[in-house]
Each structure stands twice: as structure tokens, then as C-alpha cells.
PDB file of C-alpha atoms in Angstrom:
ATOM      1  CA  MET Q 648       8.282  14.994  -3.114  1.00  0.00           C
ATOM      2  CA  ILE Q 649       8.389  17.168  -6.244  1.00  0.00           C
ATOM      3  CA  GLN Q 650       7.451  15.903  -9.699  1.00  0.00           C
ATOM      4  CA  ASP Q 651       8.293  17.783 -12.838  1.00  0.00           C
ATOM      5  CA  MET Q 652       6.515  17.664 -16.199  1.00  0.00           C
ATOM      6  CA  TYR Q 653       8.859  14.972 -17.492  1.00  0.00           C
ATOM      7  CA  GLY Q 654       8.049  12.509 -14.695  1.00  0.00           C
ATOM      8  CA  ILE Q 655      11.264  12.953 -12.717  1.00  0.00           C
ATOM      9  CA  LEU Q 656      10.704  12.660  -9.003  1.00  0.00           C
ATOM     10  CA  TYR Q 657      12.643  14.536  -6.342  1.00  0.00           C
ATOM     11  CA  TRP Q 658      12.616  13.959  -2.587  1.00  0.00           C
ATOM     12  CA  LEU Q 659      13.981  16.438  -0.132  1.00  0.00           C
ATOM     13  CA  VAL Q 660      16.179  14.874   2.565  1.00  0.00           C
ATOM     14  CA  ALA Q 661      18.510  16.387   5.156  1.00  0.00           C
ATOM     15  CA  VAL Q 662      21.875  17.558   3.828  1.00  0.00           C
ATOM     16  CA  GLY Q 663      24.423  14.754   3.959  1.00  0.00           C
ATOM     17  CA  SER Q 664      21.913  11.959   4.670  1.00  0.00           C
ATOM     18  CA  ALA Q 665      22.190  10.427   1.166  1.00  0.00           C
ATOM     19  CA  THR Q 666      25.860  10.807   0.297  1.00  0.00           C
ATOM     20  CA  SER Q 667      26.654   7.066   0.500  1.00  0.00           C
ATOM     21  CA  TRP Q 668      23.688   5.872  -1.549  1.00  0.00           C
ATOM     22  CA  HIS Q 669      24.542   3.684  -4.596  1.00  0.00           C
ATOM     23  CA  LEU Q 670      21.324   2.749  -6.379  1.00  0.00           C
ATOM     24  CA  ARG Q 671      20.757   2.279 -10.077  1.00  0.00           C
ATOM     25  CA  GLN Q 672      18.839   5.139 -11.757  1.00  0.00           C
ATOM     26  CA  VAL Q 673      18.959   7.257  -8.586  1.00  0.00           C
ATOM     27  CA  ARG Q 674      20.906  10.514  -8.550  1.00  0.00           C
ATOM     28  CA  VAL Q 675      21.697  12.340  -5.331  1.00  0.00           C
ATOM     29  CA  LEU Q 676      21.996  16.067  -5.870  1.00  0.00           C
ATOM     30  CA  ALA Q 677      24.582  17.325  -3.429  1.00  0.00           C
ATOM     31  CA  GLU Q 678      26.996  20.142  -2.921  1.00  0.00           C
ATOM     32  CA  LEU Q 679      30.524  18.939  -3.681  1.00  0.00           C
ATOM     33  CA  ALA Q 680      33.791  20.725  -3.073  1.00  0.00           C
ATOM     34  CA  ASP Q 681      34.043  21.827  -6.710  1.00  0.00           C
ATOM     35  CA  GLU Q 682      30.389  22.226  -7.761  1.00  0.00           C
ATOM     36  CA  ARG Q 683      26.953  23.252  -6.534  1.00  0.00           C
ATOM     37  CA  THR Q 684      23.605  21.860  -7.562  1.00  0.00           C
ATOM     38  CA  TYR Q 685      20.491  24.001  -7.595  1.00  0.00           C
ATOM     39  CA  LEU Q 686      16.951  22.629  -7.761  1.00  0.00           C
ATOM     40  CA  GLY Q 687      14.077  24.889  -8.631  1.00  0.00           C
ATOM     41  CA  VAL Q 688      11.368  24.286  -6.073  1.00  0.00           C
ATOM     42  CA  PRO Q 689       7.774  25.069  -7.096  1.00  0.00           C
ATOM     43  CA  PRO Q 690       5.472  27.188  -4.920  1.00  0.00           C
ATOM     44  CA  VAL Q 691       3.524  25.274  -2.253  1.00  0.00           C
ATOM     45  CA  SER Q 692       0.283  25.986  -4.124  1.00  0.00           C
ATOM     46  CA  TRP Q 693       1.403  23.976  -7.199  1.00  0.00           C
ATOM     47  CA  THR Q 694      -0.074  20.544  -6.426  1.00  0.00           C
ATOM     48  CA  THR Q 695      -1.078  19.414  -9.946  1.00  0.00           C
ATOM     49  CA  GLY Q 696       0.795  19.155 -13.264  1.00  0.00           C
ATOM     50  CA  PRO Q 697       1.818  19.330 -15.984  1.00  0.00           C
ATOM     51  CA  LYS Q 698       4.444  21.761 -14.702  1.00  0.00           C
ATOM     52  CA  SER Q 699       6.631  20.918 -11.712  1.00  0.00           C
ATOM     53  CA  HIS Q 700       4.422  20.330  -8.711  1.00  0.00           C
ATOM     54  CA  TRP Q 701       4.228  18.813  -5.239  1.00  0.00           C
ATOM     55  CA  ARG Q 702       2.812  15.281  -5.186  1.00  0.00           C
ATOM     56  CA  VAL Q 703       2.854  15.492  -1.372  1.00  0.00           C
ATOM     57  CA  PRO Q 704       2.313  19.109  -0.390  1.00  0.00           C
ATOM     58  CA  LEU Q 705       4.443  20.753   2.245  1.00  0.00           C
ATOM     59  CA  GLY Q 706       2.913  21.182   5.651  1.00  0.00           C
ATOM     60  CA  PRO Q 707       3.732  21.682   9.272  1.00  0.00           C
ATOM     61  CA  ASN Q 708       6.414  19.141  10.280  1.00  0.00           C
ATOM     62  CA  ARG Q 709       6.353  17.781   6.714  1.00  0.00           C
ATOM     63  CA  TYR Q 710       9.303  19.288   4.921  1.00  0.00           C
ATOM     64  CA  LEU Q 711      11.813  16.484   4.531  1.00  0.00           C
ATOM     65  CA  THR Q 712      11.488  12.791   3.595  1.00  0.00           C
ATOM     66  CA  HIS Q 713      12.853  10.268   6.132  1.00  0.00           C
ATOM     67  CA  PRO Q 714      16.132   9.319   4.360  1.00  0.00           C
ATOM     68  CA  TRP Q 715      16.480   5.682   5.483  1.00  0.00           C
ATOM     69  CA  ARG Q 716      12.836   4.828   4.722  1.00  0.00           C
ATOM     70  CA  LEU Q 717      13.282   6.405   1.294  1.00  0.00           C
ATOM     71  CA  ARG Q 718      16.560   4.522   0.699  1.00  0.00           C
ATOM     72  CA  GLU Q 719      14.975   1.191   1.648  1.00  0.00           C
ATOM     73  CA  ALA Q 720      11.988   1.821  -0.635  1.00  0.00           C
ATOM     74  CA  LEU Q 721      14.233   2.806  -3.548  1.00  0.00           C
ATOM     75  CA  ALA Q 722      16.511  -0.209  -2.913  1.00  0.00           C
ATOM     76  CA  GLU Q 723      13.513  -2.534  -2.949  1.00  0.00           C
ATOM     77  CA  ALA Q 724      12.281  -1.013  -6.213  1.00  0.00           C
ATOM     78  CA  ASP Q 725      15.831  -1.327  -7.647  1.00  0.00           C
ATOM     79  CA  ARG Q 726      15.925  -5.073  -6.810  1.00  0.00           C
ATOM     80  CA  ALA Q 727      12.384  -5.626  -8.099  1.00  0.00           C
ATOM     81  CA  GLU Q 728      13.103  -3.907 -11.407  1.00  0.00           C
ATOM     82  CA  TYR Q 729      16.719  -4.876 -12.128  1.00  0.00           C
ATOM     83  CA  GLY Q 730      17.356  -7.920  -9.920  1.00  0.00           C
ATOM     84  CA  PRO Q 731      20.246  -8.289  -7.521  1.00  0.00           C
ATOM     85  CA  MET Q 732      23.131  -5.842  -7.899  1.00  0.00           C
ATOM     86  CA  PRO Q 733      26.048  -7.676  -9.461  1.00  0.00           C
ATOM     87  CA  GLU Q 734      29.344  -7.734  -7.595  1.00  0.00           C
ATOM     88  CA  GLY Q 735      31.786  -5.104  -8.770  1.00  0.00           C
ATOM     89  CA  ARG Q 736      31.612  -2.904 -11.844  1.00  0.00           C
ATOM     90  CA  GLN Q 737      30.337  -4.240 -15.149  1.00  0.00           C
ATOM     91  CA  LEU Q 738      31.083  -3.123 -18.725  1.00  0.00           C
ATOM     92  CA  CYS Q 739      28.395  -1.348 -20.672  1.00  0.00           C
ATOM     93  CA  TYR Q 740      27.625  -3.181 -23.933  1.00  0.00           C
ATOM     94  CA  HIS Q 741      27.518   0.148 -25.845  1.00  0.00           C
ATOM     95  CA  CYS Q 742      30.385   2.293 -24.624  1.00  0.00           C
ATOM     96  CA  GLN Q 743      32.485  -0.547 -23.181  1.00  0.00           C
ATOM     97  CA  LEU Q 744      33.237   1.511 -20.088  1.00  0.00           C
ATOM     98  CA  PRO Q 745      32.831   0.170 -16.549  1.00  0.00           C
ATOM     99  CA  THR Q 746      29.718   1.315 -14.703  1.00  0.00           C
ATOM    100  CA  ASN Q 747      28.915   1.308 -11.002  1.00  0.00           C
ATOM    101  CA  GLU Q 748      25.202   1.210 -11.905  1.00  0.00           C
ATOM    102  CA  PRO Q 749      24.914  -1.833 -14.247  1.00  0.00           C
ATOM    103  CA  ILE Q 750      21.413  -2.329 -15.632  1.00  0.00           C
ATOM    104  CA  PRO Q 751      20.722  -5.800 -17.068  1.00  0.00           C
ATOM    105  CA  VAL Q 752      19.408  -5.382 -20.611  1.00  0.00           C
ATOM    106  CA  ASP Q 753      19.590  -8.997 -21.895  1.00  0.00           C
ATOM    107  CA  ALA Q 754      20.237 -12.481 -20.562  1.00  0.00           C
ATOM    108  CA  GLU Q 755      21.268 -15.509 -22.570  1.00  0.00           C
ATOM    109  CA  ALA Q 756      18.931 -18.384 -21.809  1.00  0.00           C
ATOM    110  CA  ARG Q 757      20.448 -21.802 -21.080  1.00  0.00           C
ATOM    111  CA  THR Q 758      18.851 -25.093 -20.159  1.00  0.00           C
ATOM    112  CA  ASN Q 759      20.649 -25.130 -16.795  1.00  0.00           C
ATOM    113  CA  GLY Q 760      19.670 -21.576 -15.938  1.00  0.00           C
ATOM    114  CA  VAL Q 761      20.640 -18.076 -16.983  1.00  0.00           C
ATOM    115  CA  GLY Q 762      23.735 -17.701 -19.119  1.00  0.00           C
ATOM    116  CA  GLN Q 763      25.648 -14.521 -19.754  1.00  0.00           C
ATOM    117  CA  ILE Q 764      24.001 -11.268 -18.758  1.00  0.00           C
ATOM    118  CA  THR Q 765      24.495  -8.157 -20.881  1.00  0.00           C
ATOM    119  CA  TYR Q 766      24.691  -4.901 -18.896  1.00  0.00           C
ATOM    120  CA  ALA Q 767      24.413  -1.245 -19.860  1.00  0.00           C
ATOM    121  CA  CYS Q 768      25.174   2.004 -18.055  1.00  0.00           C
ATOM    122  CA  PRO Q 769      22.138   4.184 -17.214  1.00  0.00           C
ATOM    123  CA  THR Q 770      22.828   6.390 -20.280  1.00  0.00           C
ATOM    124  CA  HIS Q 771      22.874   3.521 -22.766  1.00  0.00           C
ATOM    125  CA  ALA Q 772      20.305   1.123 -21.266  1.00  0.00           C
ATOM    126  CA  PRO Q 773      17.409   2.707 -23.193  1.00  0.00           C
ATOM    127  CA  LEU Q 774      19.389   2.304 -26.436  1.00  0.00           C
ATOM    128  CA  TYR Q 775      19.656  -1.484 -26.195  1.00  0.00           C
ATOM    129  CA  PRO Q 776      17.853  -2.980 -29.245  1.00  0.00           C
ATOM    130  CA  THR Q 777      14.687  -4.587 -27.947  1.00  0.00           C
ATOM    131  CA  ASP Q 778      10.981  -4.580 -28.701  1.00  0.00           C
ATOM    132  CA  GLN Q 779      10.251  -3.708 -25.061  1.00  0.00           C
ATOM    133  CA  HIS Q 780       9.839  -0.189 -23.752  1.00  0.00           C
ATOM    134  CA  PRO Q 781      12.677   1.137 -21.561  1.00  0.00           C
ATOM    135  CA  ARG Q 782      11.743   0.867 -17.915  1.00  0.00           C
ATOM    136  CA  THR Q 783      12.646   2.898 -14.884  1.00  0.00           C
ATOM    137  CA  LEU Q 784      12.255   2.331 -11.156  1.00  0.00           C
ATOM    138  CA  THR Q 785       9.036   4.338 -11.121  1.00  0.00           C
ATOM    139  CA  SER Q 786       7.599   2.416 -14.093  1.00  0.00           C
ATOM    140  CA  ALA Q 787       7.878  -0.999 -12.365  1.00  0.00           C
ATOM    141  CA  PRO Q 788       4.753  -0.612 -10.221  1.00  0.00           C
ATOM    142  CA  ALA Q 789       2.777   0.782 -13.179  1.00  0.00           C
ATOM    143  CA  THR Q 790       3.867  -2.094 -15.368  1.00  0.00           C
ATOM    144  CA  GLU Q 791       2.869  -4.670 -12.756  1.00  0.00           C
ATOM    145  CA  HIS Q 792      -0.451  -2.896 -12.190  1.00  0.00           C
ATOM    146  CA  GLU Q 793      -1.173  -2.904 -15.955  1.00  0.00           C
ATOM    147  CA  GLY Q 794      -0.435  -6.646 -16.145  1.00  0.00           C
ATOM    148  CA  ARG Q 795       2.555  -6.222 -18.510  1.00  0.00           C
ATOM    149  CA  ARG Q 796       5.049  -7.917 -16.225  1.00  0.00           C
TER     150      ARG Q 796
END
């Protein structure tokens, strides 16, 4: 796992093992027919920040993350942070375009349960007017640990 100075996390998995993943706030960097993605990998000796560094240093037989364990962990974090994935695409409140990664940003409260849910695409979710801080999959455990949940 690589972490850069902005808090973005990267996991290295075997080529082709994550092509069918559809998780909110998770991007799979892959080589497509019409584009290539390059990721700068820090030297093995970089194990502390603030620059890009290895949170789990490379070692013998420790180069790649097990893809299905990683997918299950990310899917569990997705459900814990954003709730169940709604069926089908949803419209973003801001751009009014359909998104395959709808993030719930507001829910209308009703006496008989939850009313209408407002969704946003990953780009516009942080822009939703609220007094709360924008959250990400990796901030959910920190928030729970700090007692803010």
C-alpha cells in the first residue's frame, strides 16, 4: 500500500484483478485500449511521510495485495460509510447528471421512516451545503474512533 502526502491510498493488485469493481470513491487505475495510467512508486526505503511512502513496506513474497480481500474490505467500508448501494444510477443534485457512484448527501426525515434521499456524484458530494465535514471511506474509521459518529 502506498500513501501520498494528500492522504490518497493506493494498493497494488495483479493486472486485471480489479476491472469489474464498482465501489463509491474507489478508482481502479488500469490500462485501457486508448489510454495508459502511470503511478509513481516511491523507493522501498520511504516508509514515513509527508511525501509518498509505503505504509506496508515491500518484502519477500509481499508485493501485491490480495484483490478479493481488498475488494471485500473496501465494499464493507463503502456500506458502513454510505449505506446500501441504491439500485440503478441516480441523479447528482448539483450537475443533474446520472452517476454510477451515488453518494447520499441528505435524507428527508419522515415520521414513518426516511423520505427522499438526495445523491451527489463523487465530484460534487463535498460541495453539498452542510455543516459537516466531507467524509471519505478512509475517514469513517477515524470518525468512529474519535466519537464523532
